[in-house]
Amino acid sequence: MGPFGTEFCGHIAIVRYENNAWQQPAIEPLGPLPMHPAAHVFHYASTCFEGFKAYRWNDGKAHIYRMQDHIARMQRSAASLRLPIPGTDLLAGMVTDLVAHHVDDIPAPPSSLYLRPTLIGTLENIGAAAAPSTEATLFVLASPVGDYFSGGASTLKLLVEDQRARSTEQLGSTKTGGNYAAALGPTLEAKEKYGVDQVLFCPQGDVQETGAANFLLISDDEVITKPLDSSFLHGMTRDSILKLAAENGYKINERNITVAELLELVKTYEATLSGTAACLSPVGALVYQGEEIPVRDGTAGPNTLRLRKALQDIQYGQAPDTHGWLTEVG
Ligand SMILES: Cc1ncc(COP(=O)(O)O)c(C=O)c1O
């Protein structure tokens, strides 16, 4: 399997919004989308998306992880961009139809089928900078993906960026392309200058998240992470790990963390990134003001690995889904 996100199933689910209504969705062969050059999305970045996975269990059926919650997040993103909001049943139907169509193309765990619903503004108007796109296209791409950790249990190195922000106050919790564009420059600079894997954005010393994952600190009996606010994306993996950790006896401490506290805490706490692509990814070192600071002894911590396994066991059908997080298809 190629690198994450480079292989696609042969079909997409697609629907258009026009004349103030969602039209009939369809499963179509994957191919270029004809688009007018004046489409709103090209000029004013009216786009949002989601990312979540379906797993094929031994019973041959697909199980989609937290689909309803991802749909709800997409609806919040669409609302914040003033795009037409897809109904829950419409989008859930598109996702499950596409997964059903390609159930046999889903590789067995730890591989999976990554699903990428995408909503774009298609209004043909280059004078609409201050007007919403009243036409839109919603499609769902499906991409078989391998195990993120096949290279071994290596740890990540993060640059602690205490000046620049990853996003803005309005769009921090919106999953929109512009946020990734904003994080790209600082991330490439940090990779080149410090050899790090990612940037941990901490504007004004407030530890927020990296370009595409949330950030957690974990000890033998506590998980610390920033409480939900409008500055960062509310990850489903973060939410799942907090719930599983609480059930496993960890104290959940959702509080703001300053950079100064972070540098103290990593002497004894494990640090980890959470997200759909990589589940939990252990952080081995931070770089701050040109200095490299190890996280504990620099290795992947036992609590991170334990909580990751607890989540993956549910996703792979090896532990009961007591939260109703999975939707069966097939
Ligand atoms: C900016 C950002 N933060 C956090 C996450 C993690 O979210 P989730 O756990 O829902 O995948 C993602 C990935 O979707 C992301 O792009």
mmCIF file of C-alpha atoms and ligand atoms in Angstrom:
data_model
loop_
_atom_site.group_PDB
_atom_site.id
_atom_site.type_symbol
_atom_site.label_atom_id
_atom_site.label_comp_id
_atom_site.label_asym_id
_atom_site.label_seq_id
_atom_site.Cartn_x
_atom_site.Cartn_y
_atom_site.Cartn_z
ATOM 1 C CA MET A 1 0.000 0.000 0.000
ATOM 2 C CA GLY A 2 1.287 3.474 -0.875
ATOM 3 C CA PRO A 3 1.782 6.298 1.626
ATOM 4 C CA PHE A 4 -1.288 7.403 3.646
ATOM 5 C CA GLY A 5 -3.872 9.081 1.418
ATOM 6 C CA THR A 6 -2.438 8.213 -1.993
ATOM 7 C CA GLU A 7 -4.626 5.231 -2.927
ATOM 8 C CA PHE A 8 -8.339 5.460 -3.619
ATOM 9 C CA CYS A 9 -11.302 3.171 -4.110
ATOM 10 C CA GLY A 10 -12.872 3.328 -7.559
ATOM 11 C CA HIS A 11 -16.022 5.219 -6.490
ATOM 12 C CA ILE A 12 -17.124 8.283 -4.569
ATOM 13 C CA ALA A 13 -20.468 9.231 -3.075
ATOM 14 C CA ILE A 14 -21.563 12.659 -4.282
ATOM 15 C CA VAL A 15 -24.451 15.088 -3.960
ATOM 16 C CA ARG A 16 -25.056 18.672 -5.039
ATOM 17 C CA TYR A 17 -26.803 21.506 -3.243
ATOM 18 C CA GLU A 18 -28.663 23.799 -5.635
ATOM 19 C CA ASN A 19 -31.958 25.693 -5.706
ATOM 20 C CA ASN A 20 -31.850 25.774 -1.914
ATOM 21 C CA ALA A 21 -31.987 21.991 -1.576
ATOM 22 C CA TRP A 22 -29.799 18.916 -1.445
ATOM 23 C CA GLN A 23 -30.353 16.840 -4.573
ATOM 24 C CA GLN A 24 -30.294 13.036 -4.863
ATOM 25 C CA PRO A 25 -26.915 11.516 -3.774
ATOM 26 C CA ALA A 26 -25.240 8.951 -6.029
ATOM 27 C CA ILE A 27 -22.298 6.567 -6.072
ATOM 28 C CA GLU A 28 -20.162 7.505 -9.094
ATOM 29 C CA PRO A 29 -16.877 6.295 -10.548
ATOM 30 C CA LEU A 30 -13.907 8.247 -9.158
ATOM 31 C CA GLY A 31 -12.765 10.887 -11.628
ATOM 32 C CA PRO A 32 -12.184 14.602 -12.104
ATOM 33 C CA LEU A 33 -14.939 16.961 -10.965
ATOM 34 C CA PRO A 34 -15.937 19.532 -13.576
ATOM 35 C CA MET A 35 -15.719 22.911 -11.823
ATOM 36 C CA HIS A 36 -16.280 26.454 -12.940
ATOM 37 C CA PRO A 37 -13.127 28.581 -12.465
ATOM 38 C CA ALA A 38 -15.218 31.139 -10.568
ATOM 39 C CA ALA A 39 -16.300 28.555 -7.963
ATOM 40 C CA HIS A 40 -16.387 30.136 -4.500
ATOM 41 C CA VAL A 41 -14.045 27.536 -3.019
ATOM 42 C CA PHE A 42 -11.149 28.492 -5.337
ATOM 43 C CA HIS A 43 -11.218 32.134 -4.285
ATOM 44 C CA TYR A 44 -12.642 32.281 -0.774
ATOM 45 C CA ALA A 45 -11.698 28.847 0.633
ATOM 46 C CA SER A 46 -15.259 27.747 1.374
ATOM 47 C CA THR A 47 -14.300 24.154 2.143
ATOM 48 C CA CYS A 48 -14.423 21.765 5.062
ATOM 49 C CA PHE A 49 -13.812 18.066 5.439
ATOM 50 C CA GLU A 50 -13.755 15.106 7.799
ATOM 51 C CA GLY A 51 -11.503 12.102 8.305
ATOM 52 C CA PHE A 52 -12.470 8.813 9.933
ATOM 53 C CA LYS A 53 -12.007 5.104 9.421
ATOM 54 C CA ALA A 54 -13.870 1.886 8.703
ATOM 55 C CA TYR A 55 -12.325 -1.404 9.862
ATOM 56 C CA ARG A 56 -13.058 -4.821 8.362
ATOM 57 C CA TRP A 57 -13.409 -7.423 11.065
ATOM 58 C CA ASN A 58 -12.988 -11.193 10.817
ATOM 59 C CA ASP A 59 -16.742 -11.479 10.152
ATOM 60 C CA GLY A 60 -16.156 -9.721 6.807
ATOM 61 C CA LYS A 61 -18.269 -6.721 7.828
ATOM 62 C CA ALA A 62 -17.125 -3.099 7.972
ATOM 63 C CA HIS A 63 -17.325 -1.109 11.202
ATOM 64 C CA ILE A 64 -17.149 2.676 10.918
ATOM 65 C CA TYR A 65 -15.624 4.461 13.906
ATOM 66 C CA ARG A 66 -17.615 7.356 15.456
ATOM 67 C CA MET A 67 -19.352 8.230 12.197
ATOM 68 C CA GLN A 68 -22.171 10.188 13.882
ATOM 69 C CA ASP A 69 -19.716 12.323 15.849
ATOM 70 C CA HIS A 70 -17.653 13.077 12.749
ATOM 71 C CA ILE A 71 -20.824 14.034 10.878
ATOM 72 C CA ALA A 72 -21.778 16.376 13.728
ATOM 73 C CA ARG A 73 -18.314 17.975 13.566
ATOM 74 C CA MET A 74 -18.682 18.409 9.798
ATOM 75 C CA GLN A 75 -22.042 20.106 10.327
ATOM 76 C CA ARG A 76 -20.413 22.518 12.796
ATOM 77 C CA SER A 77 -17.621 23.217 10.284
ATOM 78 C CA ALA A 78 -20.153 23.855 7.497
ATOM 79 C CA ALA A 79 -22.125 26.196 9.749
ATOM 80 C CA SER A 80 -19.046 28.213 10.672
ATOM 81 C CA LEU A 81 -18.190 28.652 6.966
ATOM 82 C CA ARG A 82 -21.826 29.509 6.115
ATOM 83 C CA LEU A 83 -21.970 26.566 3.725
ATOM 84 C CA PRO A 84 -25.176 24.546 3.276
ATOM 85 C CA ILE A 85 -25.270 22.047 6.164
ATOM 86 C CA PRO A 86 -25.700 18.417 5.084
ATOM 87 C CA GLY A 87 -28.350 16.540 7.057
ATOM 88 C CA THR A 88 -27.196 13.719 9.310
ATOM 89 C CA ASP A 89 -29.176 11.058 7.446
ATOM 90 C CA LEU A 90 -27.991 12.331 4.051
ATOM 91 C CA LEU A 91 -24.296 12.161 4.911
ATOM 92 C CA ALA A 92 -24.572 8.960 6.959
ATOM 93 C CA GLY A 93 -26.356 7.334 4.011
ATOM 94 C CA MET A 94 -23.642 8.453 1.578
ATOM 95 C CA VAL A 95 -20.877 7.125 3.824
ATOM 96 C CA THR A 96 -22.521 3.780 4.532
ATOM 97 C CA ASP A 97 -23.479 3.272 0.859
ATOM 98 C CA LEU A 98 -19.886 3.921 -0.209
ATOM 99 C CA VAL A 99 -18.468 1.634 2.479
ATOM 100 C CA ALA A 100 -20.959 -1.098 1.522
ATOM 101 C CA HIS A 101 -19.919 -0.706 -2.127
ATOM 102 C CA HIS A 102 -16.231 -1.171 -1.255
ATOM 103 C CA VAL A 103 -16.405 -3.460 1.758
ATOM 104 C CA ASP A 104 -14.268 -6.081 0.026
ATOM 105 C CA ASP A 105 -11.567 -3.494 -0.692
ATOM 106 C CA ILE A 106 -11.010 -2.763 3.001
ATOM 107 C CA PRO A 107 -7.722 -4.262 4.161
ATOM 108 C CA ALA A 108 -7.735 -6.195 7.452
ATOM 109 C CA PRO A 109 -6.664 -4.454 10.698
ATOM 110 C CA PRO A 110 -4.366 -2.759 11.527
ATOM 111 C CA SER A 111 -5.046 -1.396 8.027
ATOM 112 C CA SER A 112 -8.396 0.279 7.364
ATOM 113 C CA LEU A 113 -10.480 2.354 4.974
ATOM 114 C CA TYR A 114 -10.005 6.083 5.544
ATOM 115 C CA LEU A 115 -13.126 8.114 4.686
ATOM 116 C CA ARG A 116 -12.916 11.738 3.654
ATOM 117 C CA PRO A 117 -16.224 13.613 3.300
ATOM 118 C CA THR A 118 -15.518 16.998 1.693
ATOM 119 C CA LEU A 119 -17.846 19.969 1.234
ATOM 120 C CA ILE A 120 -16.990 22.794 -1.172
ATOM 121 C CA GLY A 121 -18.696 26.022 -2.154
ATOM 122 C CA THR A 122 -19.427 26.023 -5.891
ATOM 123 C CA LEU A 123 -21.260 29.321 -6.353
ATOM 124 C CA GLU A 124 -19.929 30.907 -9.571
ATOM 125 C CA ASN A 125 -19.139 34.380 -8.334
ATOM 126 C CA ILE A 126 -15.739 36.036 -7.858
ATOM 127 C CA GLY A 127 -17.402 39.022 -6.223
ATOM 128 C CA ALA A 128 -18.651 36.962 -3.263
ATOM 129 C CA ALA A 129 -15.849 37.467 -0.750
ATOM 130 C CA ALA A 130 -18.369 38.700 1.786
ATOM 131 C CA ALA A 131 -21.234 36.445 0.689
ATOM 132 C CA PRO A 132 -21.835 32.762 1.392
ATOM 133 C CA SER A 133 -21.722 30.093 -1.292
ATOM 134 C CA THR A 134 -25.366 29.169 -1.826
ATOM 135 C CA GLU A 135 -24.354 26.258 -4.049
ATOM 136 C CA ALA A 136 -22.172 23.395 -2.934
ATOM 137 C CA THR A 137 -20.907 19.920 -3.701
ATOM 138 C CA LEU A 138 -20.465 17.250 -1.037
ATOM 139 C CA PHE A 139 -18.493 14.111 -1.835
ATOM 140 C CA VAL A 140 -16.972 11.216 0.097
ATOM 141 C CA LEU A 141 -13.616 9.756 -0.932
ATOM 142 C CA ALA A 142 -12.484 6.351 0.336
ATOM 143 C CA SER A 143 -8.822 5.462 0.708
ATOM 144 C CA PRO A 144 -7.362 2.141 1.916
ATOM 145 C CA VAL A 145 -4.599 2.950 4.408
ATOM 146 C CA GLY A 146 -1.960 0.902 6.168
ATOM 147 C CA ASP A 147 -0.719 0.821 9.739
ATOM 148 C CA TYR A 148 0.830 4.128 10.655
ATOM 149 C CA PHE A 149 3.263 2.357 12.971
ATOM 150 C CA SER A 150 4.584 -0.247 10.557
ATOM 151 C CA GLY A 151 7.972 1.481 10.783
ATOM 152 C CA GLY A 152 8.196 0.500 14.488
ATOM 153 C CA ALA A 153 7.428 2.233 17.761
ATOM 154 C CA SER A 154 9.477 5.343 17.028
ATOM 155 C CA THR A 155 8.797 8.612 18.847
ATOM 156 C CA LEU A 156 8.170 12.093 17.454
ATOM 157 C CA LYS A 157 10.077 15.313 17.961
ATOM 158 C CA LEU A 158 8.039 18.559 18.210
ATOM 159 C CA LEU A 159 9.033 22.189 17.975
ATOM 160 C CA VAL A 160 7.350 24.240 20.704
ATOM 161 C CA GLU A 161 6.191 27.375 18.854
ATOM 162 C CA ASP A 162 5.155 29.990 21.413
ATOM 163 C CA GLN A 163 4.543 32.919 19.050
ATOM 164 C CA ARG A 164 2.604 31.940 15.966
ATOM 165 C CA ALA A 165 -0.874 30.370 15.981
ATOM 166 C CA ARG A 166 -2.012 27.460 13.822
ATOM 167 C CA SER A 167 -5.378 29.068 13.107
ATOM 168 C CA THR A 168 -7.627 31.945 14.103
ATOM 169 C CA GLU A 169 -10.167 32.484 16.851
ATOM 170 C CA GLN A 170 -13.078 32.027 14.380
ATOM 171 C CA LEU A 171 -11.811 28.881 12.672
ATOM 172 C CA GLY A 172 -9.688 27.027 15.241
ATOM 173 C CA SER A 173 -12.296 24.314 15.778
ATOM 174 C CA THR A 174 -13.406 24.210 12.116
ATOM 175 C CA LYS A 175 -11.871 21.481 9.956
ATOM 176 C CA THR A 176 -11.145 23.711 6.994
ATOM 177 C CA GLY A 177 -8.335 23.741 4.447
ATOM 178 C CA GLY A 178 -7.148 27.228 5.355
ATOM 179 C CA ASN A 179 -5.979 26.038 8.776
ATOM 180 C CA TYR A 180 -3.675 23.493 7.170
ATOM 181 C CA ALA A 181 -2.394 26.141 4.765
ATOM 182 C CA ALA A 182 -1.620 28.401 7.744
ATOM 183 C CA ALA A 183 0.282 25.655 9.586
ATOM 184 C CA LEU A 184 2.252 24.516 6.542
ATOM 185 C CA GLY A 185 4.833 27.307 6.387
ATOM 186 C CA PRO A 186 5.793 27.172 10.087
ATOM 187 C CA THR A 187 5.890 23.357 9.960
ATOM 188 C CA LEU A 188 8.181 23.215 6.915
ATOM 189 C CA GLU A 189 10.444 25.857 8.435
ATOM 190 C CA ALA A 190 10.665 23.909 11.688
ATOM 191 C CA LYS A 191 11.442 20.654 9.887
ATOM 192 C CA GLU A 192 14.236 22.301 7.960
ATOM 193 C CA LYS A 193 15.700 24.290 10.839
ATOM 194 C CA TYR A 194 15.360 21.839 13.735
ATOM 195 C CA GLY A 195 14.728 18.442 12.112
ATOM 196 C CA VAL A 196 11.446 18.063 13.997
ATOM 197 C CA ASP A 197 8.405 16.069 12.824
ATOM 198 C CA GLN A 198 5.701 18.580 13.783
ATOM 199 C CA VAL A 199 5.082 21.934 15.407
ATOM 200 C CA LEU A 200 3.211 22.191 18.709
ATOM 201 C CA PHE A 201 1.420 25.530 18.413
ATOM 202 C CA CYS A 202 1.376 27.411 21.733
ATOM 203 C CA PRO A 203 0.493 31.040 20.914
ATOM 204 C CA GLN A 204 1.153 33.320 23.901
ATOM 205 C CA GLY A 205 2.419 30.245 25.745
ATOM 206 C CA ASP A 206 -0.938 28.373 25.562
ATOM 207 C CA VAL A 207 -0.295 24.728 24.580
ATOM 208 C CA GLN A 208 -2.897 23.973 21.870
ATOM 209 C CA GLU A 209 -2.227 21.305 19.222
ATOM 210 C CA THR A 210 -0.067 20.387 16.226
ATOM 211 C CA GLY A 211 -0.968 20.880 12.557
ATOM 212 C CA ALA A 212 -3.117 17.739 12.468
ATOM 213 C CA ALA A 213 -3.363 16.196 15.940
ATOM 214 C CA ASN A 214 -4.291 16.979 19.549
ATOM 215 C CA PHE A 215 -1.783 16.908 22.397
ATOM 216 C CA LEU A 216 -2.045 15.008 25.690
ATOM 217 C CA LEU A 217 0.174 14.454 28.734
ATOM 218 C CA ILE A 218 -0.189 11.116 30.505
ATOM 219 C CA SER A 219 1.160 9.727 33.785
ATOM 220 C CA ASP A 220 0.413 6.440 35.562
ATOM 221 C CA ASP A 221 -2.791 7.931 36.999
ATOM 222 C CA GLU A 222 -3.638 11.144 35.142
ATOM 223 C CA VAL A 223 -4.316 12.536 31.657
ATOM 224 C CA ILE A 224 -3.882 16.287 31.169
ATOM 225 C CA THR A 225 -5.089 18.086 28.037
ATOM 226 C CA LYS A 226 -6.451 21.469 27.064
ATOM 227 C CA PRO A 227 -10.229 21.868 27.684
ATOM 228 C CA LEU A 228 -12.418 22.324 24.606
ATOM 229 C CA ASP A 229 -12.534 25.898 23.351
ATOM 230 C CA SER A 230 -12.723 27.555 19.947
ATOM 231 C CA SER A 231 -8.945 27.643 19.414
ATOM 232 C CA PHE A 232 -8.367 24.012 18.347
ATOM 233 C CA LEU A 233 -10.008 21.046 16.654
ATOM 234 C CA HIS A 234 -12.077 18.825 18.944
ATOM 235 C CA GLY A 235 -10.618 15.437 18.077
ATOM 236 C CA MET A 236 -12.634 12.231 18.335
ATOM 237 C CA THR A 237 -9.483 10.332 19.267
ATOM 238 C CA ARG A 238 -8.868 12.794 22.116
ATOM 239 C CA ASP A 239 -12.442 12.323 23.298
ATOM 240 C CA SER A 240 -12.232 8.511 23.013
ATOM 241 C CA ILE A 241 -8.946 8.333 24.906
ATOM 242 C CA LEU A 242 -10.269 10.557 27.703
ATOM 243 C CA LYS A 243 -13.314 8.291 28.111
ATOM 244 C CA LEU A 244 -11.262 5.081 28.039
ATOM 245 C CA ALA A 245 -8.667 6.532 30.409
ATOM 246 C CA ALA A 246 -11.383 7.536 32.899
ATOM 247 C CA GLU A 247 -12.781 3.994 32.774
ATOM 248 C CA ASN A 248 -9.304 2.638 33.417
ATOM 249 C CA GLY A 249 -8.893 4.682 36.599
ATOM 250 C CA TYR A 250 -6.965 7.684 35.286
ATOM 251 C CA LYS A 251 -7.923 11.116 36.562
ATOM 252 C CA ILE A 252 -8.952 13.337 33.644
ATOM 253 C CA ASN A 253 -7.602 16.835 34.034
ATOM 254 C CA GLU A 254 -8.812 19.119 31.230
ATOM 255 C CA ARG A 255 -7.003 22.360 31.890
ATOM 256 C CA ASN A 256 -4.906 24.932 30.093
ATOM 257 C CA ILE A 257 -1.178 24.244 30.103
ATOM 258 C CA THR A 258 1.499 26.902 29.688
ATOM 259 C CA VAL A 259 4.766 26.245 27.906
ATOM 260 C CA ALA A 260 6.623 26.739 31.204
ATOM 261 C CA GLU A 261 4.471 24.011 32.833
ATOM 262 C CA LEU A 262 4.854 21.751 29.822
ATOM 263 C CA LEU A 263 8.643 21.834 30.057
ATOM 264 C CA GLU A 264 8.401 20.793 33.746
ATOM 265 C CA LEU A 265 5.722 18.145 33.204
ATOM 266 C CA VAL A 266 7.592 16.237 30.494
ATOM 267 C CA LYS A 267 10.256 15.307 33.045
ATOM 268 C CA THR A 268 7.761 12.781 34.432
ATOM 269 C CA TYR A 269 4.701 12.712 32.110
ATOM 270 C CA GLU A 270 4.433 10.959 28.765
ATOM 271 C CA ALA A 271 3.519 13.253 25.867
ATOM 272 C CA THR A 272 1.440 12.038 22.933
ATOM 273 C CA LEU A 273 -0.372 13.219 19.817
ATOM 274 C CA SER A 274 -3.880 11.933 19.165
ATOM 275 C CA GLY A 275 -5.687 11.693 15.852
ATOM 276 C CA THR A 276 -7.475 9.370 13.453
ATOM 277 C CA ALA A 277 -4.425 8.733 11.248
ATOM 278 C CA ALA A 278 -1.991 7.721 13.972
ATOM 279 C CA CYS A 279 -4.262 6.938 16.944
ATOM 280 C CA LEU A 280 -1.814 7.837 19.744
ATOM 281 C CA SER A 281 1.742 8.767 18.679
ATOM 282 C CA PRO A 282 4.324 9.017 21.458
ATOM 283 C CA VAL A 283 6.442 12.168 21.594
ATOM 284 C CA GLY A 284 10.105 11.589 22.537
ATOM 285 C CA ALA A 285 11.473 15.139 22.558
ATOM 286 C CA LEU A 286 10.572 18.822 22.384
ATOM 287 C CA VAL A 287 12.663 21.608 20.903
ATOM 288 C CA TYR A 288 12.253 24.985 22.614
ATOM 289 C CA GLN A 289 14.349 28.092 21.949
ATOM 290 C CA GLY A 290 16.891 25.983 20.090
ATOM 291 C CA GLU A 291 17.319 23.493 22.918
ATOM 292 C CA GLU A 292 16.254 19.845 22.746
ATOM 293 C CA ILE A 293 14.343 18.631 25.814
ATOM 294 C CA PRO A 294 13.660 14.897 26.189
ATOM 295 C CA VAL A 295 10.198 13.709 27.218
ATOM 296 C CA ARG A 296 11.026 11.426 30.179
ATOM 297 C CA ASP A 297 13.718 9.100 28.846
ATOM 298 C CA GLY A 298 12.738 9.730 25.210
ATOM 299 C CA THR A 299 11.054 6.363 24.654
ATOM 300 C CA ALA A 300 7.362 5.527 24.032
ATOM 301 C CA GLY A 301 5.709 5.431 27.462
ATOM 302 C CA PRO A 302 3.729 2.438 28.804
ATOM 303 C CA ASN A 303 0.540 4.424 29.492
ATOM 304 C CA THR A 304 0.424 5.751 25.926
ATOM 305 C CA LEU A 305 0.841 2.226 24.561
ATOM 306 C CA ARG A 306 -1.762 0.843 26.983
ATOM 307 C CA LEU A 307 -4.411 3.419 26.074
ATOM 308 C CA ARG A 308 -3.657 3.068 22.368
ATOM 309 C CA LYS A 309 -4.207 -0.669 22.628
ATOM 310 C CA ALA A 310 -7.471 -0.165 24.540
ATOM 311 C CA LEU A 311 -8.789 2.004 21.692
ATOM 312 C CA GLN A 312 -7.493 -0.214 18.892
ATOM 313 C CA ASP A 313 -8.983 -3.327 20.519
ATOM 314 C CA ILE A 314 -12.424 -1.709 20.192
ATOM 315 C CA GLN A 315 -11.766 -0.567 16.619
ATOM 316 C CA TYR A 316 -10.507 -4.004 15.547
ATOM 317 C CA GLY A 317 -13.376 -5.888 17.231
ATOM 318 C CA GLN A 318 -11.181 -7.415 19.931
ATOM 319 C CA ALA A 319 -12.942 -5.679 22.839
ATOM 320 C CA PRO A 320 -16.656 -4.897 23.275
ATOM 321 C CA ASP A 321 -17.915 -1.571 21.944
ATOM 322 C CA THR A 322 -19.695 -0.502 25.118
ATOM 323 C CA HIS A 323 -20.035 3.125 23.955
ATOM 324 C CA GLY A 324 -21.833 2.465 20.661
ATOM 325 C CA TRP A 325 -18.947 4.031 18.749
ATOM 326 C CA LEU A 326 -19.085 1.653 15.780
ATOM 327 C CA THR A 327 -21.563 1.471 12.888
ATOM 328 C CA GLU A 328 -21.715 -1.936 11.197
ATOM 329 C CA VAL A 329 -22.008 -2.085 7.406
ATOM 330 C CA GLY A 330 -22.167 -5.115 5.118
HETATM 331 C C1 LIG B 1 -5.921 20.028 13.411
HETATM 332 C C2 LIG B 1 -6.317 18.688 13.893
HETATM 333 N N1 LIG B 1 -6.373 18.482 15.215
HETATM 334 C C3 LIG B 1 -6.739 17.287 15.725
HETATM 335 C C4 LIG B 1 -7.054 16.218 14.903
HETATM 336 C C5 LIG B 1 -7.480 14.925 15.505
HETATM 337 O O1 LIG B 1 -8.856 14.726 15.345
HETATM 338 P P1 LIG B 1 -9.481 13.274 15.280
HETATM 339 O O2 LIG B 1 -9.035 12.574 16.524
HETATM 340 O O3 LIG B 1 -10.952 13.496 15.247
HETATM 341 O O4 LIG B 1 -8.957 12.628 14.058
HETATM 342 C C6 LIG B 1 -6.991 16.390 13.510
HETATM 343 C C7 LIG B 1 -7.318 15.269 12.604
HETATM 344 O O5 LIG B 1 -8.412 15.139 12.189
HETATM 345 C C8 LIG B 1 -6.628 17.649 12.995
HETATM 346 O O6 LIG B 1 -6.557 17.861 11.675
#
